[in-house]
Structures are given as C-alpha cells and as structure tokens.
Short mmCIF file of N, CA and C in Angstrom, two decimals:
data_model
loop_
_atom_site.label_atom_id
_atom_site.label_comp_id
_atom_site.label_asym_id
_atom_site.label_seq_id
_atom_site.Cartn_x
_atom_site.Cartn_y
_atom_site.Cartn_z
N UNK A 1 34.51 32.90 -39.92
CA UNK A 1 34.50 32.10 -41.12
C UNK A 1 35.27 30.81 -40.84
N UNK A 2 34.81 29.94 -41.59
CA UNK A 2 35.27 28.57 -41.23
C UNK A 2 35.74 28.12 -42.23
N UNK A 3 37.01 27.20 -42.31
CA UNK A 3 37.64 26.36 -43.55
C UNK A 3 38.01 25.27 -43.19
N UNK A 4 37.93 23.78 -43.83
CA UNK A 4 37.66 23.04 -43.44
C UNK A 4 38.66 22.35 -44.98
N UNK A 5 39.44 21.15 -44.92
CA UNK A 5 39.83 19.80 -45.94
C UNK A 5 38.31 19.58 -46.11
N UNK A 6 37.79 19.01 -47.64
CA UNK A 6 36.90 18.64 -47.80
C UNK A 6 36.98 17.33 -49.23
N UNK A 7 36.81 16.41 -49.38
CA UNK A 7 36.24 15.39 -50.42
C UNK A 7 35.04 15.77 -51.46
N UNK A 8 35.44 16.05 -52.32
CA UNK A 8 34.40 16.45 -53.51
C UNK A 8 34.51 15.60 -54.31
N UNK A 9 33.31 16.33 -55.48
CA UNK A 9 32.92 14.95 -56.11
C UNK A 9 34.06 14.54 -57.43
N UNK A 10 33.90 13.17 -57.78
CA UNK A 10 35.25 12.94 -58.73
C UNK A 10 34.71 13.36 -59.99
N UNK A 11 35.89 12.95 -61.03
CA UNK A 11 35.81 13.90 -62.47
C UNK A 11 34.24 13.62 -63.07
N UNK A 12 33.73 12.65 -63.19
CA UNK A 12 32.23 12.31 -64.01
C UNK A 12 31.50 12.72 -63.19
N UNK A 13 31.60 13.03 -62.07
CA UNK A 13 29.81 13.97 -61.54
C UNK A 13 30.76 15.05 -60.42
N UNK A 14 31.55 15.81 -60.71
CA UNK A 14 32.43 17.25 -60.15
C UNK A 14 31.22 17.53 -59.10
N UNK A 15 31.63 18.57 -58.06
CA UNK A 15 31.07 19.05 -57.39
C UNK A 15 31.42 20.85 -58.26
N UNK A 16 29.94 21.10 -57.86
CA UNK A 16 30.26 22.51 -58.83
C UNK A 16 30.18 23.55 -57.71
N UNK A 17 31.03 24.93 -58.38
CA UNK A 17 31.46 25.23 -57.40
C UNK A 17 30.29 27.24 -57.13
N UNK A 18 30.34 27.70 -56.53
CA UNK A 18 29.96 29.02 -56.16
C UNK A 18 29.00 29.62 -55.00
N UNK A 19 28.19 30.13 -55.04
CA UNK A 19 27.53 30.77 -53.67
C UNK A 19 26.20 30.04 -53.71
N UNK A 20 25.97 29.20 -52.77
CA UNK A 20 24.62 28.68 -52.24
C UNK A 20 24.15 29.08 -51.26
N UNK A 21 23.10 28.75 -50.56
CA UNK A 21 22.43 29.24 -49.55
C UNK A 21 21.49 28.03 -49.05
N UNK A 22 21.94 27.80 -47.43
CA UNK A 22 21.49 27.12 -47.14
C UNK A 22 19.85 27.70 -47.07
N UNK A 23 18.89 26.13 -47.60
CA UNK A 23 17.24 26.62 -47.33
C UNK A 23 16.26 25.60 -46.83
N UNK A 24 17.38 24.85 -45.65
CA UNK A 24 15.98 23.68 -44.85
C UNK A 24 16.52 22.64 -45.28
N UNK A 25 17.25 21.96 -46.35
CA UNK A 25 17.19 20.59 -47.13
C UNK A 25 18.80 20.08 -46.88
N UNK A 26 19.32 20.76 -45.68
CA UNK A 26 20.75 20.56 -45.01
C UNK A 26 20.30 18.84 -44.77
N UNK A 27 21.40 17.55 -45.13
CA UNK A 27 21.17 16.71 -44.36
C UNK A 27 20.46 15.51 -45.59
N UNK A 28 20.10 16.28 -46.72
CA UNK A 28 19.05 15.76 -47.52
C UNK A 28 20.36 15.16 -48.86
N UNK A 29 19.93 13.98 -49.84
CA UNK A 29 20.51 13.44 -50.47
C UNK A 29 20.11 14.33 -51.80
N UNK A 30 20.77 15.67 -52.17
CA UNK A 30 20.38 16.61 -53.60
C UNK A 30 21.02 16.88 -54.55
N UNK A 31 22.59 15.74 -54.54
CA UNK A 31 23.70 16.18 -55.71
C UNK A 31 24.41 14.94 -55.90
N UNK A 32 24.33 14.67 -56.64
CA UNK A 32 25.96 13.58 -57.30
C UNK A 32 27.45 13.70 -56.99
N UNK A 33 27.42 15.75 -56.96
CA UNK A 33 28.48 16.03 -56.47
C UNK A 33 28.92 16.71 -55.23
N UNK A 34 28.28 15.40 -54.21
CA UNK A 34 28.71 15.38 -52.45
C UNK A 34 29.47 16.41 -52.46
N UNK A 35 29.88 16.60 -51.35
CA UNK A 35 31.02 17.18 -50.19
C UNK A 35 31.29 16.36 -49.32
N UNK A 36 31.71 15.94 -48.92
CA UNK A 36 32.23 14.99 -47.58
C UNK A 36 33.08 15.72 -46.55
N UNK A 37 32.83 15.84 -45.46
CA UNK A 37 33.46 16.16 -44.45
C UNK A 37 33.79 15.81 -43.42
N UNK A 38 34.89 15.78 -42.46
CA UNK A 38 34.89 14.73 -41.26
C UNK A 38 33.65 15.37 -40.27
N UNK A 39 33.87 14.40 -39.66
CA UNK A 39 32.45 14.10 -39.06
C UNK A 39 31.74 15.23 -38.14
N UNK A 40 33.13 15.57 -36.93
CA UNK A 40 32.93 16.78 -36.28
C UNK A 40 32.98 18.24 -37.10
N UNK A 41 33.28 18.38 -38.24
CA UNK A 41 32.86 19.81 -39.20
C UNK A 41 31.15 19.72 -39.12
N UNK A 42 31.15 18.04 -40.11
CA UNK A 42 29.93 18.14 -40.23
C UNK A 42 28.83 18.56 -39.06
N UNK A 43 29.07 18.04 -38.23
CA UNK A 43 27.97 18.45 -37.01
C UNK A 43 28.32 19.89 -36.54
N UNK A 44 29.34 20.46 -36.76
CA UNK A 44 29.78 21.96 -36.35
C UNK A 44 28.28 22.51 -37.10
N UNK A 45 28.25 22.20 -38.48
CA UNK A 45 27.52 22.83 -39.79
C UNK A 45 26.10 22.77 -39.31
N UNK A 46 25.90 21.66 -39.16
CA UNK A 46 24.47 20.96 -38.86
C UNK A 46 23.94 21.86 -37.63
N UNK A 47 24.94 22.05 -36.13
CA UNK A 47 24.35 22.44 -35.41
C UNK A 47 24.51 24.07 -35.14
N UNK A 48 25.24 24.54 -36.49
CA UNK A 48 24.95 26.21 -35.97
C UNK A 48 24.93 27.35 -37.09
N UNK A 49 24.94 25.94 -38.27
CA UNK A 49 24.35 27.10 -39.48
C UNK A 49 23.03 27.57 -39.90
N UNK A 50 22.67 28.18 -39.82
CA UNK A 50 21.19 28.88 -40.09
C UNK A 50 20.36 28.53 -41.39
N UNK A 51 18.97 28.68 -41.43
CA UNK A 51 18.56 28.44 -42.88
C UNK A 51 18.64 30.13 -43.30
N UNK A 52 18.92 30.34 -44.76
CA UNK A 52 19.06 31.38 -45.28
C UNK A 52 21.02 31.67 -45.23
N UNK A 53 22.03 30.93 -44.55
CA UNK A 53 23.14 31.62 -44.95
C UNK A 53 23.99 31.21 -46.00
N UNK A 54 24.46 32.20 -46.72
CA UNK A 54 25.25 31.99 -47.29
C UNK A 54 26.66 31.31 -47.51
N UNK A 55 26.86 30.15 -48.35
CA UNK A 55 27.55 29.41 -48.60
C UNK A 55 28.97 29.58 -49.37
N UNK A 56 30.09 29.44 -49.58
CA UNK A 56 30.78 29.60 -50.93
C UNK A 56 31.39 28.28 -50.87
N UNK A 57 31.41 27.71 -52.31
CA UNK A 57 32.44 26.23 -52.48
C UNK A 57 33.46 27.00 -53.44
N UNK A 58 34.64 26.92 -52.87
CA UNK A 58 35.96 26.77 -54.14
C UNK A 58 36.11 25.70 -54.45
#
C-alpha cells in the first residue's frame, strides 16, 4: 500500500472523498476536484496501477 502528501481540491469544488476504481480514463481531465501529486508518485500510479483496482481517497 502506498501513501503519498497530496493537493486536493479547494473549498468551492472539494475533492470528494471514498472508494473508486480505477477503469481506463487514468490520465483523463473528469473532476473539478483534482488530486495533484508530485510528479514521481504520479508516474509510480500511471506505470503500475492496473485497470479495475481499487482506490481509497481520505
């Protein structure tokens, strides 16, 4: 399991929080309320998370 500092979204468009699942659209522009991550997480994510796994945001 991985934990990571992360940038979420501010008070007028929050990043909401609970169990997603990644499904192909990794990479794609689909929320107001980003995540931001430094750069090397991000490519950690990109290059070894699967489609179909399970996500959690606190």
């Amino acid at each position: 399991m991985f934990k990571w500092k992360c940038t979420v979204g501010k008070p007028s468009t929050p990043t909401i929080t609970g169990i997603f699942y990644i499904d192909g659209r990794l990479g794609q522009a689909l929320s107001h309320g980003c995540i931001r991550l430094d750069t090397e997480n991000a490519k950690c994510i990109y290059n070894n998370i699967l489609d179909t796994t399970t996500v959690v945001v606190h």
